[in-house]
Coordinates of C-alpha atoms and ligand atoms in Angstrom, one line a residue:
M213 CA 14.8 -3.5 5.6
R214 CA 12.9 -7.1 4.6
A215 CA 11.7 -7.1 1.2
L216 CA 8.0 -7.5 1.8
C217 CA 7.3 -6.3 5.2
Q218 CA 7.6 -2.3 4.8
R219 CA 7.2 -1.4 0.9
E220 CA 7.2 2.1 -0.4
A221 CA 3.6 2.4 0.0
S222 CA 2.3 -0.2 2.1
S223 CA 3.1 -2.2 5.2
C224 CA 2.3 -5.7 6.7
G225 CA 1.8 -7.1 10.3
A226 CA 0.1 -10.4 9.3
C227 CA 2.8 -12.6 11.3
C228 CA 2.3 -10.6 14.4
G229 CA -1.5 -11.4 14.6
L230 CA -3.0 -8.4 12.8
Y231 CA -5.9 -10.2 11.5
N232 CA -6.5 -12.8 14.2
A233 CA -9.9 -11.5 15.7
A234 CA -13.4 -12.1 15.2
D235 CA -13.8 -8.7 13.2
P236 CA -10.9 -8.3 10.7
S237 CA -12.8 -5.6 8.9
P238 CA -10.4 -2.5 8.2
A239 CA -12.2 -0.4 10.6
A240 CA -11.9 -3.0 13.4
V241 CA -8.2 -3.5 12.7
R242 CA -7.5 0.2 12.4
A243 CA -9.3 0.6 15.9
R244 CA -7.1 -2.1 17.4
L245 CA -3.7 -0.5 16.0
D246 CA -4.9 2.8 17.4
A247 CA -5.6 1.6 20.7
R248 CA -2.1 -0.1 21.2
T249 CA -0.3 2.9 19.9
D250 CA -2.0 5.0 22.2
A251 CA -1.1 2.7 24.9
L252 CA 2.5 2.7 24.4
A253 CA 2.7 6.5 23.5
G254 CA 5.0 8.3 25.9
L255 CA 6.1 5.3 28.1
P256 CA 9.9 4.9 29.0
R257 CA 11.6 2.8 26.5
T258 CA 12.6 0.2 29.0
P259 CA 11.5 -3.9 29.3
E260 CA 9.8 -3.0 32.4
A261 CA 7.4 -0.2 31.1
F262 CA 6.7 -2.3 27.7
R263 CA 6.1 -5.5 29.7
A264 CA 3.3 -3.9 31.9
A265 CA 1.9 -1.9 29.1
A266 CA 1.5 -5.1 26.6
A267 CA -0.1 -7.0 29.5
R268 CA -2.3 -4.2 30.1
A269 CA -3.1 -3.9 26.2
A270 CA -3.6 -7.5 25.7
R271 CA -6.4 -7.5 28.3
H272 CA -8.1 -5.3 26.2
E273 CA -7.8 -7.3 23.0
P274 CA -10.7 -9.2 21.6
P275 CA -10.3 -13.2 21.8
P276 CA -8.0 -14.5 19.1
L277 CA -10.0 -16.3 16.3
F278 CA -7.3 -18.8 15.9
P279 CA -6.1 -19.4 19.4
S280 CA -2.8 -21.4 18.7
V281 CA -1.8 -17.8 16.5
R282 CA -0.3 -15.2 18.8
V283 CA -1.5 -11.8 18.6
C284 CA 1.3 -9.2 19.5
P285 CA 0.1 -6.1 21.5
L286 CA 3.2 -4.5 20.6
L287 CA 2.1 -4.3 16.9
G288 CA 0.8 -0.7 16.1
W289 CA 1.4 2.6 14.0
I290 CA 5.0 3.6 13.5
D291 CA 4.4 6.9 11.8
A292 CA 2.9 9.8 13.0
P293 CA 0.0 9.9 10.4
R294 CA -0.7 6.4 11.3
T295 CA -0.5 5.2 7.9
R296 CA 2.3 2.5 8.4
V297 CA 1.9 -0.7 10.6
G298 CA 4.8 -2.3 12.2
C299 CA 6.8 -3.1 15.3
L300 CA 6.7 -0.5 18.3
A301 CA 9.4 -2.5 20.1
H302 CA 11.9 -2.5 17.3
P303 CA 15.0 -0.6 17.8
A304 CA 14.3 1.6 14.3
V305 CA 11.0 2.6 16.0
T306 CA 12.0 3.1 19.9
G307 CA 15.1 4.9 18.8
G308 CA 17.4 2.6 20.7
P309 CA 16.4 -0.1 22.6
D310 CA 15.2 -3.7 21.3
L311 CA 12.2 -4.4 23.3
R312 CA 10.8 -7.1 21.3
D313 CA 11.2 -9.7 24.2
C314 CA 8.3 -8.0 25.8
G315 CA 6.0 -8.9 22.9
A316 CA 4.2 -12.2 22.1
Y317 CA 7.3 -14.0 21.0
D318 CA 10.9 -13.2 21.9
R319 CA 13.4 -10.9 19.8
G320 CA 15.3 -14.0 18.2
T321 CA 12.0 -15.4 17.0
C322 CA 10.8 -11.9 15.5
D323 CA 14.0 -11.1 14.0
A324 CA 14.5 -14.7 12.0
F325 CA 10.7 -15.0 10.9
L326 CA 10.0 -14.5 7.1
C327 CA 6.8 -15.7 5.9
P328 CA 6.6 -18.1 2.7
S329 CA 5.8 -15.2 0.3
H330 CA 9.4 -14.2 0.8
A331 CA 10.4 -17.1 -1.4
W332 CA 7.7 -17.4 -3.8
L333 CA 6.5 -13.9 -4.7
A334 CA 8.7 -12.1 -7.4
E335 CA 9.8 -8.9 -7.1
A336 CA 7.6 -7.6 -9.9
E337 CA 4.4 -9.2 -8.3
A338 CA 5.4 -7.5 -4.9
E339 CA 5.7 -4.0 -6.5
M340 CA 2.2 -4.6 -8.2
V341 CA 0.7 -5.7 -4.9
D342 CA 2.1 -2.8 -2.9
R343 CA 1.2 -0.1 -5.5
A344 CA -2.3 -1.6 -5.7
C345 CA -3.2 -1.7 -2.1
A346 CA -0.8 1.1 -1.0
D347 CA -2.1 0.8 2.7
A348 CA -1.6 -1.0 6.1
V349 CA -4.6 -3.5 5.9
L350 CA -5.4 -5.0 2.7
Y351 CA -1.8 -5.4 1.6
G352 CA -1.2 -7.7 4.3
L353 CA -4.4 -9.7 3.4
V354 CA -3.0 -10.0 0.0
V355 CA 0.9 -10.1 0.2
T356 CA 0.7 -13.5 2.4
D357 CA -1.2 -15.1 -0.3
V358 CA 0.7 -15.8 -3.3
P359 CA -1.7 -18.1 -5.0
F360 CA -4.4 -15.2 -4.7
V361 CA -2.0 -12.6 -6.0
R362 CA -1.2 -14.8 -9.0
A363 CA -4.9 -15.9 -9.7
A364 CA -6.1 -12.1 -9.8
L365 CA -3.4 -11.1 -11.8
G366 CA -3.9 -14.0 -14.2
A367 CA -7.5 -13.5 -14.5
V368 CA -7.0 -9.7 -15.4
G369 CA -4.4 -10.8 -17.9
D370 CA -6.5 -13.4 -19.5
L371 CA -9.6 -11.0 -19.7
A372 CA -7.5 -8.1 -21.0
G373 CA -5.4 -10.3 -23.4
A374 CA -2.1 -9.3 -21.8
R375 CA 0.0 -10.1 -19.1
V376 CA -0.5 -7.4 -16.4
Q377 CA 2.7 -5.5 -15.8
A378 CA 4.2 -3.1 -13.3
R379 CA 4.2 -0.6 -15.6
H380 CA 0.3 -0.7 -16.1
L381 CA 0.0 0.5 -12.5
D382 CA 1.2 4.0 -13.6
D383 CA -2.5 4.6 -14.7
A384 CA -4.6 5.5 -11.7
R385 CA -7.8 3.9 -13.0
F386 CA -6.3 0.8 -13.5
R387 CA -4.4 1.0 -10.2
Q388 CA -7.6 1.6 -8.6
A389 CA -9.6 -1.2 -10.5
L390 CA -6.9 -3.6 -9.5
R391 CA -7.2 -2.6 -6.0
E392 CA -10.9 -3.6 -6.0
V393 CA -10.4 -7.1 -7.3
L394 CA -7.5 -7.5 -4.5
A395 CA -10.3 -6.1 -1.9
L396 CA -12.3 -9.1 -2.6
K397 CA -10.1 -10.2 0.5
E398 CA -11.8 -7.8 2.9
E399 CA -15.1 -8.9 2.3
L400 CA -14.9 -12.8 3.1
E401 CA -16.4 -14.1 6.2
P402 CA -14.2 -14.2 9.4
G403 CA -12.2 -17.4 9.6
S404 CA -12.7 -18.1 5.6
E405 CA -10.0 -20.0 4.0
G406 CA -8.9 -17.6 1.7
L407 CA -8.9 -14.7 4.2
F408 CA -5.2 -15.6 5.9
G409 CA -3.9 -17.3 2.8
A410 CA -4.3 -20.7 4.4
F411 CA -0.6 -22.0 3.5
R412 CA -0.6 -25.7 3.6
P413 CA 2.5 -27.3 2.2
G414 CA 2.2 -30.6 0.5
Q415 CA 4.5 -33.6 0.6
D416 CA 6.9 -31.6 -1.9
G417 CA 6.7 -28.2 0.2
E418 CA 4.4 -26.7 -2.6
P419 CA 1.0 -25.3 -1.3
V420 CA -1.8 -27.6 -1.3
P421 CA -4.3 -26.3 -3.8
R422 CA -7.8 -25.2 -2.2
L423 CA -11.1 -26.4 -3.7
I424 CA -14.5 -25.5 -3.9
D425 CA -17.0 -28.2 -3.7
Y426 CA -19.1 -27.6 -6.6
A427 CA -20.7 -30.8 -6.5
S428 CA -22.4 -30.3 -3.2
L429 CA -24.0 -26.9 -4.8
G430 CA -25.5 -28.9 -7.5
R431 CA -23.6 -26.8 -10.1
G432 CA -20.3 -26.7 -12.3
P433 CA -17.1 -25.0 -11.6
S434 CA -17.3 -21.3 -12.2
P435 CA -15.2 -19.6 -15.1
H436 CA -13.5 -17.4 -12.3
D437 CA -12.9 -20.6 -10.5
A438 CA -9.2 -19.9 -9.7
L439 CA -9.8 -16.7 -8.1
L440 CA -12.7 -17.7 -6.3
T441 CA -11.1 -20.9 -5.0
C442 CA -7.9 -18.4 -3.8
A443 CA -10.5 -16.2 -2.1
G444 CA -12.0 -19.0 0.0
A445 CA -15.4 -18.5 -1.8
D446 CA -16.3 -21.9 -1.0
P447 CA -19.8 -21.8 1.1
R448 CA -18.5 -24.1 3.7
S449 CA -16.3 -21.2 4.7
G450 CA -19.6 -19.3 5.2
N451 CA -19.1 -17.2 1.9
D452 CA -21.7 -16.6 -0.5
L453 CA -20.3 -18.0 -3.6
D454 CA -22.9 -16.6 -6.2
R455 CA -22.5 -13.1 -4.7
L456 CA -18.8 -13.4 -4.8
E457 CA -18.7 -14.9 -8.3
V458 CA -20.9 -11.7 -9.5
E459 CA -18.6 -9.2 -7.7
V460 CA -15.4 -11.2 -9.2
R461 CA -16.8 -10.7 -12.8
R462 CA -17.9 -7.3 -12.2
R463 CA -14.2 -6.1 -10.9
L464 CA -12.6 -8.1 -13.6
E465 CA -14.5 -6.5 -16.4
A466 CA -14.2 -3.0 -14.8
C467 CA -10.0 -3.8 -14.7
T468 CA -10.3 -4.9 -18.3
R469 CA -12.1 -1.7 -19.2
A470 CA -9.3 0.1 -17.4
F471 CA -6.4 -1.9 -18.8
P472 CA -3.9 0.9 -20.4
G473 CA -2.6 -1.8 -23.0
Ligands
SF4_690 S1 3.7 -11.9 7.3 FE1 5.5 -11.7 5.9 S2 5.4 -9.6 4.7 FE2 4.1 -9.6 6.6 S3 5.2 -8.4 8.1 FE3 5.2 -10.8 8.4 S4 7.0 -11.6 7.5 FE4 6.7 -9.4 6.7
SF4_691 S1 7.2 -8.1 19.2 FE1 7.6 -9.2 17.5 S2 5.7 -10.0 17.5 FE2 5.4 -8.1 18.6 S3 5.1 -6.6 16.9 FE3 7.3 -6.6 17.2 S4 7.9 -7.9 15.7 FE4 5.6 -8.4 15.7

């Protein structure tokens, strides 16, 4: 199993186009996963049946927000209670045949792809993101954005006066408060830089920092600049910087109050 795609409490389908639609809200994402899972349920596990079903499902998908990023109609719920997102064409899910050639890419591409977070995110960070998100929608938005994870954990640690560690997430109140900080990702305008992690490598291969153009707003930088910048709070992304700044402060302070020490 890949280290980040299927975790103990969370799962991710970001690279299969999970969020690539005008409405990336949790309800809309879940509805799309429901529709695809229903469309493939009970079908023969054959390439012909899957290709035809994928083509039918694709016709009902909303247009992608970013046309250059493919949206795979074979991404759905892989467990009966519909808590875990994953590939419905994978042999571990079909019970035998590998049907990934019927999707948006081909089997080799699906098999080989690892998002950049696999190289950057430390296991302890991944564990904290998994336990704080504990779902199939918020997790994928967060785990694919390493600068955001580090900015969030760093901001909480700075305010609390101690580095956040995995053991702190044993505390349910703190876990929920940290989730609220990470859930800023679910409240950004569609197409926001911060929504999809917006990975842009510089010449050295490291990510190019994102920036908020404070000067154009006639104000100085926010004390929460690192987190707001990673969240893509720049008004040019369509977000209300002042509202997000208030939210960031409120959620960070709640985290500090719940910090188990
Ligand atoms: S975006 Fe990364 S973590 Fe998510 S499913 Fe793809 S490879 Fe896995
Ligand atoms: S076939 Fe490939 S792109 Fe489609 S859901 Fe499976 S892994 Fe993702």
